[in-house]
C-alpha atoms as a printed R data frame, in Angstrom:
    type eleno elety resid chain resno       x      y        z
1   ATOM     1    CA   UNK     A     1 -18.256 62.501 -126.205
2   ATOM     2    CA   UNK     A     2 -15.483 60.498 -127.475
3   ATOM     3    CA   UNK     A     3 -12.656 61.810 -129.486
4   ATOM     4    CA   UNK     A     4  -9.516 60.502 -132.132
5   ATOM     5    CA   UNK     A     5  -6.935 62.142 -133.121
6   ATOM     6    CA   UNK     A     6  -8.905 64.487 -135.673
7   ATOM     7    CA   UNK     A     7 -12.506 64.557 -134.531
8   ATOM     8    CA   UNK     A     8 -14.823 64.605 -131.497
9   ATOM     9    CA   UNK     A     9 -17.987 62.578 -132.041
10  ATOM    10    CA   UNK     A    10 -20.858 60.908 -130.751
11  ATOM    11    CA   UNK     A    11 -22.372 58.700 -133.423
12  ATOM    12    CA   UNK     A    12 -24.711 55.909 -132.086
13  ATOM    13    CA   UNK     A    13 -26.337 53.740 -134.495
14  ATOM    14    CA   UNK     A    14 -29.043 51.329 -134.173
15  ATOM    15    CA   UNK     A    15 -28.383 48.432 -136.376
16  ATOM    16    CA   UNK     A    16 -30.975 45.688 -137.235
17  ATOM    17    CA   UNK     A    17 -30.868 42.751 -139.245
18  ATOM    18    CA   UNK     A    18 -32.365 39.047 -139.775
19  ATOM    19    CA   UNK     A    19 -31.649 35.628 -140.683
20  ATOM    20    CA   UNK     A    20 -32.767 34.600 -144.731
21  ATOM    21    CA   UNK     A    21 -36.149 34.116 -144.995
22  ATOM    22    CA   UNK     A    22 -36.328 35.178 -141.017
23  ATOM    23    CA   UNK     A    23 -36.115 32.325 -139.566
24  ATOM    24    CA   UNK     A    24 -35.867 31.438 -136.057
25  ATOM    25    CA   UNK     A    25 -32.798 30.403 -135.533
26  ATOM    26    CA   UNK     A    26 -31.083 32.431 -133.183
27  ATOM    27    CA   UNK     A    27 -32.232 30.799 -129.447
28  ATOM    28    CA   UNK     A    28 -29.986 29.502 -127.182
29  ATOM    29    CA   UNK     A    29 -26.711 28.699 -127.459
30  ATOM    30    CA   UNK     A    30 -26.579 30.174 -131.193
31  ATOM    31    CA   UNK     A    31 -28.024 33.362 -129.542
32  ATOM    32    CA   UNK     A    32 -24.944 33.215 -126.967
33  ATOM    33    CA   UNK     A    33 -22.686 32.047 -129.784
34  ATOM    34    CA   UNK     A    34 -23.272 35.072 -131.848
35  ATOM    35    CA   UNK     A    35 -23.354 37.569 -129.281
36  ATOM    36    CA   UNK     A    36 -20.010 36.582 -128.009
37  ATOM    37    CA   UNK     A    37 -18.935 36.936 -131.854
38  ATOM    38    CA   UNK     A    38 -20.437 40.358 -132.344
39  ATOM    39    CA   UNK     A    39 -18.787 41.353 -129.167
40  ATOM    40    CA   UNK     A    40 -15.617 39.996 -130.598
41  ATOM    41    CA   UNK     A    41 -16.078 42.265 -133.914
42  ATOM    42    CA   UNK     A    42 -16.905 45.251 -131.982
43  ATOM    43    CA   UNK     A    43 -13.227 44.924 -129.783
44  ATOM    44    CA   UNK     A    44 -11.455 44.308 -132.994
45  ATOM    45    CA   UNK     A    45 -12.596 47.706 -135.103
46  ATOM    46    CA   UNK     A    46 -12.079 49.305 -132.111
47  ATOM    47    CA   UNK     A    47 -16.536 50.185 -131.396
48  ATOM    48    CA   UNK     A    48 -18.391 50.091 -128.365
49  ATOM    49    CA   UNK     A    49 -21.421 47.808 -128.078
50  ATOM    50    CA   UNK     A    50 -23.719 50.326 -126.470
51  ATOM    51    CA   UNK     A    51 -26.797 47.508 -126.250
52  ATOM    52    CA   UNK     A    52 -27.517 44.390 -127.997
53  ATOM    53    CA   UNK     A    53 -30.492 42.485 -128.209
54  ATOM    54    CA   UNK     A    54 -30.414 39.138 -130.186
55  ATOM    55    CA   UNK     A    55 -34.478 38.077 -130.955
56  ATOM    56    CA   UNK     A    56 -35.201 34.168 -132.254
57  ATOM    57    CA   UNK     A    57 -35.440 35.969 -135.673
58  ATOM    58    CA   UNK     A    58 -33.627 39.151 -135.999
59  ATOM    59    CA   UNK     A    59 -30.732 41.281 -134.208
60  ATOM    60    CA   UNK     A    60 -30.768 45.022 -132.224
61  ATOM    61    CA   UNK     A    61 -27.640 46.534 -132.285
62  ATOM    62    CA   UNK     A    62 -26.698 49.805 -130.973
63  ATOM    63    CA   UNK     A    63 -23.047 50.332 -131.407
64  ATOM    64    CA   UNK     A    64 -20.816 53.219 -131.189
65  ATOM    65    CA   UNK     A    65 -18.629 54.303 -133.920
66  ATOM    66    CA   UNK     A    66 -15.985 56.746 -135.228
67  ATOM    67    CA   UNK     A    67 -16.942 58.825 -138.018
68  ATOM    68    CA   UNK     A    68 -14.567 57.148 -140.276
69  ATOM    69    CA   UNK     A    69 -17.042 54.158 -140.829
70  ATOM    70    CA   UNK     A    70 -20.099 54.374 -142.609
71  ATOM    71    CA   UNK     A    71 -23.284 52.557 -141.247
72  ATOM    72    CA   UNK     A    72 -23.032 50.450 -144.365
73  ATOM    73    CA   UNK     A    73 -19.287 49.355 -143.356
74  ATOM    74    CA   UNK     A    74 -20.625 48.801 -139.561
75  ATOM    75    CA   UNK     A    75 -23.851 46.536 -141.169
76  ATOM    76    CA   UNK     A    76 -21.310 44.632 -143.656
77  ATOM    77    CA   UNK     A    77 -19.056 43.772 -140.733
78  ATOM    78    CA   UNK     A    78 -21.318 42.704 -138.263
79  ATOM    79    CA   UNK     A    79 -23.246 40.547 -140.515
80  ATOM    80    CA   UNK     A    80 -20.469 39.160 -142.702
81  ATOM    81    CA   UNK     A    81 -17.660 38.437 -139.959
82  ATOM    82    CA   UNK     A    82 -20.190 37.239 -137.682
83  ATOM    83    CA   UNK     A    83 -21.817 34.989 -140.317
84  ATOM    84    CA   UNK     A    84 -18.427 33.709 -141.571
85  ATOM    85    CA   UNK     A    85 -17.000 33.006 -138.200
86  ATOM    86    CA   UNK     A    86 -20.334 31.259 -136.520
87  ATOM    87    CA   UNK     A    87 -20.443 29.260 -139.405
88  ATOM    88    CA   UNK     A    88 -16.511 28.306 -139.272
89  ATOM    89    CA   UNK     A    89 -16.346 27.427 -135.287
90  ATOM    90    CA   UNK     A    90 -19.660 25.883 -134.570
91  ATOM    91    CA   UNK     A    91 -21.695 24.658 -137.765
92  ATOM    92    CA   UNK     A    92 -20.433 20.958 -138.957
93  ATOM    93    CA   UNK     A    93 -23.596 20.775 -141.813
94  ATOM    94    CA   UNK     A    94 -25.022 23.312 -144.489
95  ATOM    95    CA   UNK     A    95 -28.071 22.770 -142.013
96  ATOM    96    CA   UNK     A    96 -26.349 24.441 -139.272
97  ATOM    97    CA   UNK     A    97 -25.007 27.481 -141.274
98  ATOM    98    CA   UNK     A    98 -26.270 31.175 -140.465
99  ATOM    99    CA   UNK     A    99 -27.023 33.180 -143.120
100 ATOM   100    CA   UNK     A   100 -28.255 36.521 -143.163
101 ATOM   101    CA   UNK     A   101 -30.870 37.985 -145.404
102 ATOM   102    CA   UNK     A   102 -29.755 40.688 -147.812
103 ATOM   103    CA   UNK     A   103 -30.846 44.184 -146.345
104 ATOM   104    CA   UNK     A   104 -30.608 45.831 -142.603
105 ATOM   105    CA   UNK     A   105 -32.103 48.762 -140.830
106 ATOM   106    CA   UNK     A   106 -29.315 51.546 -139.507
107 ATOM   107    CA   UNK     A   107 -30.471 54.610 -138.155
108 ATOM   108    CA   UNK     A   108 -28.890 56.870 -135.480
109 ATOM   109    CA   UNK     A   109 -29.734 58.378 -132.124
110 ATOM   110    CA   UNK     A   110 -30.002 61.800 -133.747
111 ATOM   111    CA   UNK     A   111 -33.374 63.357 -132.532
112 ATOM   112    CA   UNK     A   112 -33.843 60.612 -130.588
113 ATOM   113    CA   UNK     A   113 -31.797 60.495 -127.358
114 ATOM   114    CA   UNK     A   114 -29.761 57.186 -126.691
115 ATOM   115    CA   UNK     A   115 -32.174 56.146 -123.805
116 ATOM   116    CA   UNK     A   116 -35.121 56.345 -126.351
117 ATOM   117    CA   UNK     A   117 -33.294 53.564 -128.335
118 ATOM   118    CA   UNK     A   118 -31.932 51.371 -125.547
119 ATOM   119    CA   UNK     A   119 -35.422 51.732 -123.759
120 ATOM   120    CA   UNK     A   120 -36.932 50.749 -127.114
121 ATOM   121    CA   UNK     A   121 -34.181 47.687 -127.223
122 ATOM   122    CA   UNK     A   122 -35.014 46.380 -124.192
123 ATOM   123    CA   UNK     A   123 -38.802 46.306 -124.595
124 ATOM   124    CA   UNK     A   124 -38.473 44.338 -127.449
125 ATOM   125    CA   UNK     A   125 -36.207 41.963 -125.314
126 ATOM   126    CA   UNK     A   126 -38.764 41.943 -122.866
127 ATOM   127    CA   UNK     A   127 -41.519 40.794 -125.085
128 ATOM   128    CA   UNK     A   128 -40.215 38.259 -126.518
C-alpha cells in the first residue's frame, strides 16, 4: 500500500500500446532506447515501473500510480513524452522517427492479482 498526503492506494495498471501500423520497430537498441525513456517518465511523475516488457511491435507496461492520474493521463504520457523525446535524441531522418498508433489498452490489477499480470508479462517476453 502506498500513501500521499490525502489517500492510501494501490492502483496498478497494465498499459499496452503499439507502433502505427504495428510495425516492428522496437528491437535492439530502440528497444533499450525507449525503455530507458519510459523509465525516465516514470521517475519524473513520480510512478513506479512495476514491469515492463517492450515486444518488436508493441509495449507491456505495468506501472504504479496515484489516484490523481487517470489511465488516460498515464497512456498520453508514456506514449507522447516517450515518442517526442526518442525521436529528439536519437532519430536524424523522418525514417527513424517512432510513432505510435492512436489507441492503447489500460486495465488494472483489480480481480486479478499483480502476479497474474506480471506472470502474464513475462510469458509474453518469453515467447517472443
Amino acid at each position: 500500500m502506498k500513501t500521499t498526503r490525502h489517500a492510501a492506494y494501490n492502483l496498478n495498471y497494465h498499459i499496452v500500446w503499439l507502433p502505427k501500423c504495428r510495425r516492428s520497430v522496437l528491437t535492439g537498441t530502440v528497444a533499450r532506447h525507449v525503455e530507458e525513456i519510459i523509465q525516465e517518465i516514470a521517475g519524473d511523475k513520480g510512478l513506479e515501473v512495476i514491469d515492463l516488457t517492450i515486444q518488436p511491435d508493441h509495449i507491456h507496461l505495468f506501472v504504479s500510480s496515484p489516484p490523481k492520474h487517470a489511465p488516460s493521463l498515464l497512456a498520453n504520457w508514456f506514449k507522447g513524452i516517450s515518442s517526442r523525446k526518442y525521436n529528439h535524441r536519437y532519430a536524424s531522418s523522418d525514417d527513424q522517427k517512432i510513432k505510435w498508433a492512436r489507441g492503447y489498452y489500460a486495465g488494472t490489477a483489480g480481480e486479478v492479482s499483480s502476479e497474474t499480470v506480471q506472470d502474464y508479462i513475462q510469458r509474453q517476453e518469453a515467447e517472443a
